[in-house]
XYZ file of C-alpha atoms in Angstrom:
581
model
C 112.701 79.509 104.313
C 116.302 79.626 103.697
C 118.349 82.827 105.296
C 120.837 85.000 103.849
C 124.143 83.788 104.415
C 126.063 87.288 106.048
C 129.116 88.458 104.086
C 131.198 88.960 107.110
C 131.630 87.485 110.782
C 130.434 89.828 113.260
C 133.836 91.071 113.797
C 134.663 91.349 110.943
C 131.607 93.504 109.306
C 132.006 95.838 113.082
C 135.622 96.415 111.612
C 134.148 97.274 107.929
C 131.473 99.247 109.130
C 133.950 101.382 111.277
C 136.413 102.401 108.392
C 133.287 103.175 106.264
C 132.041 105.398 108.882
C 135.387 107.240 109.415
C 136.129 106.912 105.870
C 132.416 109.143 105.053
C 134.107 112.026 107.539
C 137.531 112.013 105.709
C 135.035 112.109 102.569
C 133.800 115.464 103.856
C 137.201 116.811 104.132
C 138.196 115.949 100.546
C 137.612 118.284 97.420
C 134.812 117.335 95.111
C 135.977 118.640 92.405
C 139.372 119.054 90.499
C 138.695 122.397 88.584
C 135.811 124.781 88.336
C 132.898 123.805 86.098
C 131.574 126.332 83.384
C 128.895 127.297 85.263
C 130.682 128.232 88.264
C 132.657 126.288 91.652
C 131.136 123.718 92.861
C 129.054 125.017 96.062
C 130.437 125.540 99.755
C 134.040 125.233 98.691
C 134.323 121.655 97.474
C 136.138 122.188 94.429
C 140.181 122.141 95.026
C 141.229 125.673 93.645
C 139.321 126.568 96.895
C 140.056 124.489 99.059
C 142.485 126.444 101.286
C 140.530 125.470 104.748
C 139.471 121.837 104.519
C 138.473 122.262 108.034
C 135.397 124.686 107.432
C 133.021 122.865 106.037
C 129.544 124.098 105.427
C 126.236 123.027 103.443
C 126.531 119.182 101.787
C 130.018 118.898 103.422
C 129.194 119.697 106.939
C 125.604 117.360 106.726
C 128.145 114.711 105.507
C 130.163 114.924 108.323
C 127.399 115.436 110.493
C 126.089 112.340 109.216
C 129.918 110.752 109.209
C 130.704 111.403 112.910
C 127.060 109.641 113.938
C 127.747 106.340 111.888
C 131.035 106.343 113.796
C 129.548 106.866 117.429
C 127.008 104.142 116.200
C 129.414 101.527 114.837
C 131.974 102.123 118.145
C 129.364 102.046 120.776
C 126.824 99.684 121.224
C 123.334 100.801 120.688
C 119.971 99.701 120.090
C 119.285 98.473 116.902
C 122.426 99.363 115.498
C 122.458 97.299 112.554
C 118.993 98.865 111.348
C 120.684 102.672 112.115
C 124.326 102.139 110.289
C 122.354 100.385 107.260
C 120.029 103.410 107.099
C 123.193 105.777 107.741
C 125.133 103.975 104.633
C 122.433 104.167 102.361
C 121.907 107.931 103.281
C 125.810 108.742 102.805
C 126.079 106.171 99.224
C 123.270 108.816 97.917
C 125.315 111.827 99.018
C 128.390 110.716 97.573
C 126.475 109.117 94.053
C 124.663 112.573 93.694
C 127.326 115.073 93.710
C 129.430 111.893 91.705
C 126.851 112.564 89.239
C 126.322 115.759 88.560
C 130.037 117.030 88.966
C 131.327 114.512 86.202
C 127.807 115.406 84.186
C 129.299 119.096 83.724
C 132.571 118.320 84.358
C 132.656 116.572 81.199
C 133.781 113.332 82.426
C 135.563 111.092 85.599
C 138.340 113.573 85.719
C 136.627 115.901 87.215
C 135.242 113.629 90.466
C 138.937 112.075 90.428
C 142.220 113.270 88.615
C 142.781 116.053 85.996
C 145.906 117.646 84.948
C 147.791 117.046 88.173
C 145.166 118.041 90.514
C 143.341 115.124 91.998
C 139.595 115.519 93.994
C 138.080 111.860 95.197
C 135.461 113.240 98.204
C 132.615 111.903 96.153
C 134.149 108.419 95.893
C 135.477 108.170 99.271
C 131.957 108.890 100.450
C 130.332 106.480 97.621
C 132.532 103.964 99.043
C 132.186 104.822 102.415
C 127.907 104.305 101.863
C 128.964 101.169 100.055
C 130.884 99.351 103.330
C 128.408 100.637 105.668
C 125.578 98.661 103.803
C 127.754 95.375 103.432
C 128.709 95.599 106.846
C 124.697 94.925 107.582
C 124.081 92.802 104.311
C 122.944 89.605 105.396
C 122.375 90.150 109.530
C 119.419 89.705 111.330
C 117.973 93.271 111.724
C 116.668 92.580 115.113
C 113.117 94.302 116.445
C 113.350 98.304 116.511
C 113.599 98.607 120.258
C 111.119 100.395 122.519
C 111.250 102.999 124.721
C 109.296 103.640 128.010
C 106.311 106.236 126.829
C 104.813 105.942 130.650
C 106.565 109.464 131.621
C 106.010 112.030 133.798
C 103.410 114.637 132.468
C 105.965 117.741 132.121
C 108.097 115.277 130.709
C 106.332 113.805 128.478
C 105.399 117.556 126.772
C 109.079 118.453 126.851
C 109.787 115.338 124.797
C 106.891 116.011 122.273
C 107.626 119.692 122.173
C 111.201 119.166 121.586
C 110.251 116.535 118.507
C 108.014 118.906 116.833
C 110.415 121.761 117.023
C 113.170 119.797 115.371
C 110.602 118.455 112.535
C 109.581 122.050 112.664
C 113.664 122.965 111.655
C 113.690 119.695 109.368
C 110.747 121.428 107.124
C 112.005 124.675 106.920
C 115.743 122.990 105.988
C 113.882 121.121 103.179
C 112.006 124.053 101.589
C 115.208 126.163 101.320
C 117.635 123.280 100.883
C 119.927 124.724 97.423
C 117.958 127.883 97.279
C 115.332 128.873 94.455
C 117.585 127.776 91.610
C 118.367 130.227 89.181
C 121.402 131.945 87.535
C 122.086 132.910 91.125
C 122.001 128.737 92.221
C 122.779 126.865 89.249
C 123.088 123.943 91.272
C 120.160 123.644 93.172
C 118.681 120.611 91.921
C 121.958 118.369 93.282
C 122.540 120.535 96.416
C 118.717 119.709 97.314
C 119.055 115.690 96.198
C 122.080 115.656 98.572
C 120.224 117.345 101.046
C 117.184 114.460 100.984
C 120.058 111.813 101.887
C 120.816 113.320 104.175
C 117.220 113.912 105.718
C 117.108 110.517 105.050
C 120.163 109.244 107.013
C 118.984 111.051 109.887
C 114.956 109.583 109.206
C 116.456 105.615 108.959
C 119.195 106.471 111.926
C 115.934 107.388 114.293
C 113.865 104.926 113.116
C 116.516 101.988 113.973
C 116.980 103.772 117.829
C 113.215 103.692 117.886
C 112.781 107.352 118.507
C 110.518 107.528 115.886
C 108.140 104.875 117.125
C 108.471 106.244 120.676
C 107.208 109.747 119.375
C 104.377 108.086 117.932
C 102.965 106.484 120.668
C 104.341 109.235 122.778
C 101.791 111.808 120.960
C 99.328 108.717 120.213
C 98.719 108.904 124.517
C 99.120 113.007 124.420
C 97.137 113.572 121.667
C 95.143 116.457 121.703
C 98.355 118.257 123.244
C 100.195 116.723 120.134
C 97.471 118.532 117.641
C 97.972 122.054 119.739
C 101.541 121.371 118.943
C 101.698 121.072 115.419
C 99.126 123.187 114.774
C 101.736 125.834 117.118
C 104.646 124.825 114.799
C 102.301 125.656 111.484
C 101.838 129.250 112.328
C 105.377 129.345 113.330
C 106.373 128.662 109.668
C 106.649 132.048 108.511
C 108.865 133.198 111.062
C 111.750 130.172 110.149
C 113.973 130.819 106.544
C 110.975 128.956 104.579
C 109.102 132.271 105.634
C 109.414 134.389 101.941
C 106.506 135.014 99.746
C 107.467 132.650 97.395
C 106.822 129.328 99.949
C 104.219 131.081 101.548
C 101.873 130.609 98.307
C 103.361 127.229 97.443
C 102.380 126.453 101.085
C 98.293 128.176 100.542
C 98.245 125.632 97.745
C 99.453 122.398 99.107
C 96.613 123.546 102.576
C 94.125 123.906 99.459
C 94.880 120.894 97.799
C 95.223 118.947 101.715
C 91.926 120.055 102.267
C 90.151 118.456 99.284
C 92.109 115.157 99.158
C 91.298 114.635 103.214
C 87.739 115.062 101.287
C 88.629 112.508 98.753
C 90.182 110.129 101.642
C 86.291 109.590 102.656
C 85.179 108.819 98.864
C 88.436 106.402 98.419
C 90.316 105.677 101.140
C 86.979 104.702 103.715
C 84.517 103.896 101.739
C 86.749 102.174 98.680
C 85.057 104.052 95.899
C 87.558 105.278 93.383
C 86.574 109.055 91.838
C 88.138 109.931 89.104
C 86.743 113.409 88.842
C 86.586 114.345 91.937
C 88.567 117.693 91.551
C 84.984 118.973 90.126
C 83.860 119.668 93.601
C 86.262 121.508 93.897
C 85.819 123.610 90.749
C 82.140 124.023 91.616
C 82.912 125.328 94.898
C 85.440 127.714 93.328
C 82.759 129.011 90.922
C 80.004 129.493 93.343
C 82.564 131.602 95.261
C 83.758 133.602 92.104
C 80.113 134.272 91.384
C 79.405 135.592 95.284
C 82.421 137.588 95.692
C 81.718 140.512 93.464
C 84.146 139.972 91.114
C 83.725 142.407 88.351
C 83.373 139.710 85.373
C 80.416 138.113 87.406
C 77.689 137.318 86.155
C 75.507 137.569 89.088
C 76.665 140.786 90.261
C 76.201 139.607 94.115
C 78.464 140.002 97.100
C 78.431 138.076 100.127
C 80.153 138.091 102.921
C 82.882 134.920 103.042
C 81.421 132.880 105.757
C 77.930 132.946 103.815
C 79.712 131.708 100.946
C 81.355 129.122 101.887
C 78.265 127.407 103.502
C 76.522 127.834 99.786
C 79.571 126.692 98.169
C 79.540 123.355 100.160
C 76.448 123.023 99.584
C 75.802 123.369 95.922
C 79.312 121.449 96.090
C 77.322 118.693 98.525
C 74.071 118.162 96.326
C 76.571 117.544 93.342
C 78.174 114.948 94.625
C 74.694 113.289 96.205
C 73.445 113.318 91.896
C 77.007 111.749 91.147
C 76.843 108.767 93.935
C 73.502 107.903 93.362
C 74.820 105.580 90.519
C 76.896 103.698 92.609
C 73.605 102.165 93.653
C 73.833 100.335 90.512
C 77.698 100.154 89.360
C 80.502 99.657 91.389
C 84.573 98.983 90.625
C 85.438 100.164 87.139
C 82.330 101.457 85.835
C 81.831 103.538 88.597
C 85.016 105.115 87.972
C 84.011 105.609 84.200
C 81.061 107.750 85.499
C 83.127 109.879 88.134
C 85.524 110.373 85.358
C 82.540 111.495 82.615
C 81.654 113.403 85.642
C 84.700 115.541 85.552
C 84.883 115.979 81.633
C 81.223 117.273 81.599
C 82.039 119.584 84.251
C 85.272 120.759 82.750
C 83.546 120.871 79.220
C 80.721 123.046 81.174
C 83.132 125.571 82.367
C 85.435 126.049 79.492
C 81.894 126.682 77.528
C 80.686 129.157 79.818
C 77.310 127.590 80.070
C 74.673 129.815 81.597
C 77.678 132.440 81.711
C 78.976 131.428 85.498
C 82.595 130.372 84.123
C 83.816 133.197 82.255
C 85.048 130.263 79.992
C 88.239 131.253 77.913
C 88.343 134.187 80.375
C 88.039 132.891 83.661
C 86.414 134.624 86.558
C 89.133 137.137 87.550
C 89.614 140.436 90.103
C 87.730 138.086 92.873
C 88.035 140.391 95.927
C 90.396 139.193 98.460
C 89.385 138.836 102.236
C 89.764 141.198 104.611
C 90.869 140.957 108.189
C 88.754 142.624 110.759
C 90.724 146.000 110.658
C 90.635 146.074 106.684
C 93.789 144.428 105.899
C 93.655 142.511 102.784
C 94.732 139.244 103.398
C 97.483 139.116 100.293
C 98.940 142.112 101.828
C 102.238 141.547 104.328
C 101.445 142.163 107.733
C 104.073 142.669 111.218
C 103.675 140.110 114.004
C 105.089 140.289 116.538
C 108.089 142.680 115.190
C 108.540 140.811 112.189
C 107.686 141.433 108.995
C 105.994 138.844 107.195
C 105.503 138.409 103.744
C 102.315 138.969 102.218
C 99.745 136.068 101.526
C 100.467 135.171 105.274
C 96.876 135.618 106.135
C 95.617 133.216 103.702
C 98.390 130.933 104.961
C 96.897 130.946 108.280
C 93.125 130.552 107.386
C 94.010 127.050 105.236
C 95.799 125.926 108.349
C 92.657 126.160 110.103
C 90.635 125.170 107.494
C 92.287 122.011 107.316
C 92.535 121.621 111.295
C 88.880 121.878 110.677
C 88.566 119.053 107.718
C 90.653 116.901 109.735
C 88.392 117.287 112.853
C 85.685 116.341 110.436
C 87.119 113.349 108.872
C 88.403 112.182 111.853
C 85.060 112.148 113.800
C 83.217 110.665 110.734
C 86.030 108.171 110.634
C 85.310 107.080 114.153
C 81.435 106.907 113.734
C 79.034 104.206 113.105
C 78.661 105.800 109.456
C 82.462 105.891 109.180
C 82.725 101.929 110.376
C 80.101 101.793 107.880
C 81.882 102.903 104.893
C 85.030 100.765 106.047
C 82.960 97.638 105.612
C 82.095 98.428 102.453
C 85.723 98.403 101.453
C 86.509 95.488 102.285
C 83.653 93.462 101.244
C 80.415 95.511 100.006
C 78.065 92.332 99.609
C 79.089 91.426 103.369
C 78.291 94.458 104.640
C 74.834 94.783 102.751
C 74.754 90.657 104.099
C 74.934 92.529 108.244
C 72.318 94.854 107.405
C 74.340 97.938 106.268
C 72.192 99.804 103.937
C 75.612 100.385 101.253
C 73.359 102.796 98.876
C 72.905 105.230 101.484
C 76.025 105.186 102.803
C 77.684 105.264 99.370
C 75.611 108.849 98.504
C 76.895 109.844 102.156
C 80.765 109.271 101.103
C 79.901 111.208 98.117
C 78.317 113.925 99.721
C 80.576 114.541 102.704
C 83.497 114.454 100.293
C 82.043 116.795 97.482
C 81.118 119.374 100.776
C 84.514 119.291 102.150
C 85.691 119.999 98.416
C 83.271 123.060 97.699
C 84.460 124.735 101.155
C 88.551 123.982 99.786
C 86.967 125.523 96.340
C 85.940 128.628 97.931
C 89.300 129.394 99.887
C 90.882 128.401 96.802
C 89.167 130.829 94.383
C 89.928 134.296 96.978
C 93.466 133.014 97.698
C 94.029 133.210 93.485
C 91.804 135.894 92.630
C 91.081 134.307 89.611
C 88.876 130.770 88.448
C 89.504 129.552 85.086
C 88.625 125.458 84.397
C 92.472 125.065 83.849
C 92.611 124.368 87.048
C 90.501 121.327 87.060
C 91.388 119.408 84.461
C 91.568 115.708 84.922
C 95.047 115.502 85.741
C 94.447 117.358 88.795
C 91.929 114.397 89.936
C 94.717 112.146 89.029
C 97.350 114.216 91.572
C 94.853 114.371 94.141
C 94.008 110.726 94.253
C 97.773 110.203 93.662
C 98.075 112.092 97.079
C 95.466 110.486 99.064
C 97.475 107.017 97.980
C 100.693 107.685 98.236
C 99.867 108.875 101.819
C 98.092 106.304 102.753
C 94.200 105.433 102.165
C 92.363 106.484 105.096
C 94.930 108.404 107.014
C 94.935 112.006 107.998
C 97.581 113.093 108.700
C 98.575 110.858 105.469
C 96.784 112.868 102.906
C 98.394 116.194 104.193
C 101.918 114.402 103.653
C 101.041 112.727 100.079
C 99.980 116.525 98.910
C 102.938 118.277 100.339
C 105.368 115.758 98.572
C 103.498 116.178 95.247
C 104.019 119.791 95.209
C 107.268 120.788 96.938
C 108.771 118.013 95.390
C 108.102 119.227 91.709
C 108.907 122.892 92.707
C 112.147 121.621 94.242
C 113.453 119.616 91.013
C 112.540 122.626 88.739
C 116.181 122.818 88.031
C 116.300 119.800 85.820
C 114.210 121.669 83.552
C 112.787 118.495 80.942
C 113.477 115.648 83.492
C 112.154 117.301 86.527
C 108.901 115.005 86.227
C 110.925 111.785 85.056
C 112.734 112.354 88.467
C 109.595 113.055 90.263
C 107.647 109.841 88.511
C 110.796 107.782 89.771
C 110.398 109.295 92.841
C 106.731 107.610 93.075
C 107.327 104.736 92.128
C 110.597 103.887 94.424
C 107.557 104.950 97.196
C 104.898 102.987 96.454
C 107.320 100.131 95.470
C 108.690 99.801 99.180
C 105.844 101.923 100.806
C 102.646 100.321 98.986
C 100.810 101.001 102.471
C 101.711 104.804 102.178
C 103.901 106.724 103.993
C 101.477 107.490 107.198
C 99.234 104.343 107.005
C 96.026 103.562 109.264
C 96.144 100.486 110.523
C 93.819 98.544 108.365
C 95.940 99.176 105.368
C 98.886 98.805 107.349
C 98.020 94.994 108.670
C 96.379 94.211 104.625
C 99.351 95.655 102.522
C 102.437 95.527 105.226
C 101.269 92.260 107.082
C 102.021 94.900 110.395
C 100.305 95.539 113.408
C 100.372 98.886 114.747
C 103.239 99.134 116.366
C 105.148 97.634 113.283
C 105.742 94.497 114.241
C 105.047 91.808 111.917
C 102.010 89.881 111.783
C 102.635 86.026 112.240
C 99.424 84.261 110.988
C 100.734 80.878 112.070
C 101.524 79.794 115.477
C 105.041 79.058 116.499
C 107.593 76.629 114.814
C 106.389 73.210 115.923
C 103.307 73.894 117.100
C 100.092 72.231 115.517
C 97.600 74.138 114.680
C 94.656 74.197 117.487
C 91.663 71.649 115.803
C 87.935 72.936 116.340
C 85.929 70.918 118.908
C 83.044 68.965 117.483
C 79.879 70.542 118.660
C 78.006 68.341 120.862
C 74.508 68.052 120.024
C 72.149 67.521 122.997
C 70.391 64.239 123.225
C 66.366 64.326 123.096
């Protein structure tokens, strides 16, 4: 295999990728903009008729010098992996510069405004577009190198400090994301930009500690610690309410990406174990919904019953459970794409069912609304705002923190099942189902297991789900709501945990986020998906089955080399000796 021929001599690309480095902070210290755009200056005093202190920079400016100042130290001083940190770093400040190029010509009504107008001149977002530009080149064409390790064998206080420390900065990093450019609005016009920028710069900072390794060291480092790890992030969950992502407005965006974790963990079992896709699968959780709706004592019930919560949710997973048993039982005779036509049936009879009102448990048109909400011990409703601690949080808290432990719970299940003979079980069906029947697995029954433990995980979600709305109508289980949660479950990688919890918070903050763009908020979002999958077709958190099939990596990420080293003959099997008579 031929290699890339570099574009520069080592000294020569050190050189380029120091001036693009220092050439990204004197970016920062530029104006952005020549004149004031009709819908108002450009954001944190970028735009020139402001720019009276070039020195105080703040929002996009400051996270591109931030970003700026650590290319610099990088290119200057020796360090691990450098080459993999300064490309990540240029790639991070080239979609800085690009985005704010964009948008400020976009309503600036042309280059002028990113360059020269009328005597005033403003080139910060082509300093820094050129300054990603010779960063990249300055790697283009270099061996990479290995992404060095770090020692992990620490000291026990030591080792907690370290993983406490890296959760409380991804703690900050979350809490930066959801209230990166605001709500939008009249008040934020430009949002959408000022939250793009903000992602490349995330990103710079996500390549930058992925070259040192420091990502790879935390995840073995809370791979050796890990029920401490689990405390932790379970610790930094609650503490989300008390950072600036803490309003009521995040706090129910949050309730529904825990909902929505909750059943695609389920969904993980059905598609990313066992390797039976379920196109309807967002059913269960309808049916579980219902049931609750029905048990509640909501006025427009049919039943006219009212149960306490915990009762419910054991007879929502179950009617939820003995669903999904009638639904796998085909799979004992169809398999691939005709089992996905039945799931998918599956899902329109249900939704057809419900919008119908048959046997008047649906409400149909109507929905099922005024479901009580829960109440806390004292009698606190759990969507009013409660003090902790001597803060005041915003109401729907409580529901916040009973999906956090619902889904510490589905992921205890899951990852137990995972680990069982049933679990191996359902992986060897995967991968080859007429092998696995071949060793003796019995693949019907395990098949109408997947189903069942999936569909039961589902009906629990359903019932949190239809207290934390208040109201259950079918339009919110229409097929494309399968479609998202599979779309989670793959994007964040087929039989990982922590994976499906990732793939559904991307496919709802990011949609809320880009809610600016109005019309192309879901072209952005589609592109968005398909840049993943294109470079990330193992998913962003991978197991390490799909990681070693799609990525050809081991666990650690290194490369799998299925032939021996250069020059090197293959080793020949002996002949077996057959013993003489």
């Amino acid at each position: 295999m031929s290699e890339t021929k570099a574009l520069f001599s080592p000294s020569v690309a050190r050189v380029v990728g120091i001036v693009g480095a220092v050439l990204a902070i004197v970016g920062a210290l530029l104006p952005w903009s020549t004149f004031v755009l009709n819908k108002g200056a450009w954001p944190d005093k970028a735009t020139l008729q402001f720019f009276d202190a070039p020195f105080e920079v703040t929002g996009f400016r400051w996270e591109l010098l931030l970003v700026g100042i650590v290319a610099v130290l990088c290119a200057v001083i020796k360090v691990p992996g450098q080459l993999r940190v300064l490309r990540g770093l240029g790639i991070g400040i080239f979609v800085i510069g690009l985005v704010h190029f964009a948008f400020i010509s976009s309503e600036g009504g042309g280059l002028g405004a990113v360059t020269a107008a009328d005597g005033s001149t403003a080139f910060g977002s082509v300093a820094t577009i050129i300054a990603g530009v010779l960063l990249a080149l300055s790697t283009s064409g270099q061996q990479l190198g290995e992404v060095p390790s770090w020692n992990t064998k620490l000291p026990l206080p030591v080792a907690y400090l370290g993983l406490l420390v890296s959760f409380g900065v991804l703690l900050y990093l979350v809490s930066l994301t959801l209230t990166a450019g605001g709500q939008g609005g009249a008040a934020n016009p430009y949002s959408g930009p000022i939250f793009l920028s903000f992602l490349g710069f995330g990103g710079a900072l996500i390549a930058a500690a992925s070259g040192l390794g420091i990502l790879k060291w935390i995840s073995k480092l809370s791979e050796q610690h890990r029920a401490f790890s689990i405390v932790v992030l379970l610790l930094c969950a609650f503490l989300l309410p008390f950072t600036d992502a803490g309003t009521e407005y995040w706090m129910t965006v949050a309730a529904n990406i825990g909902v929505y974790a909750a059943t695609a963990i389920g969904l993980n079992i059905v598609v990313g174990l066992a390797g039976l896709l379920d196109l309807g699968y967002v059913a269960f959780l309808g049916i579980g919904a219902f049931v609750a709706a029905n048990l509640s004592g909501a006025a427009a019930s049919a039943l006219g019953v009212h149960l306490p919560f915990y009762l419910v949710v054991i007879i929502s997973a179950a009617i939820a459970g003995i669903f999904g048993a009638i639904v796998g039982s085909p799979t004992l005779r169809v398999r691939g794409d005709y089992l996905a036509i039945v799931t998918l049936a599956f899902g329109e009879i249900f939704q057809i069912a419900a919008r119908n009102n048959i046997g008047g448990l649906t409400g149909g048109s109507n929905a099922i609304p005024n479901i009580p909400p829960l109440q806390w011990f004292d009698g606190t409703a759990y969507n009013e705002s409660i003090v902790l601690f001597g803060v005041q949080l915003p109401s729907g808290v409580l529901y916040y923190f009973l999906i956090i432990l619902l889904i510490a719970a589905v992921m205890t299940v899951f990852a137990n099942l995972k680990n069982s003979r049933m679990g191996r079980a359902w992986i060897a069906i995967r991968e080859d189902e007429d092998a696995a029947r071949a060793m003796g697995i019995k693949t019907g029954k395990a098949k109408i297991l997947a189903f069942l433990c999936g569909a039961v995980l589902a009906g629990i979600a359903g019932a949190v789900f239809a207290h934390k709305t208040s109201t259950v109508g079918y339009e919110s289980f229409l097929f494309m709501e399968s479609v998202t949660l599979l779309a989670a479950v793959i994007l964040g990688g087929m039989g990982s945990i922590p994976g499906a919890v990732l793939g559904a918070s991307l496919l709802f903050v990011l949609p809320e986020k880009l809610r600016a763009f109005s019309e192309y908020r879901l072209l952005l979002f589609g592109l968005a998906l398909i840049l993943i999958m294109r470079f990330r077709p193992q998913g962003l958190i991978p197991d390490r089955h799909r990681r070693a099939e799609l990525a050809g990596e081991d666990a650690e990420g290194h490369a799998i080399d299925e032939a021996g080293p250069p020059g090197e003959e293959p080793e020949q099997p002996r002949p077996q000796e057959v013993p003489a008579r």
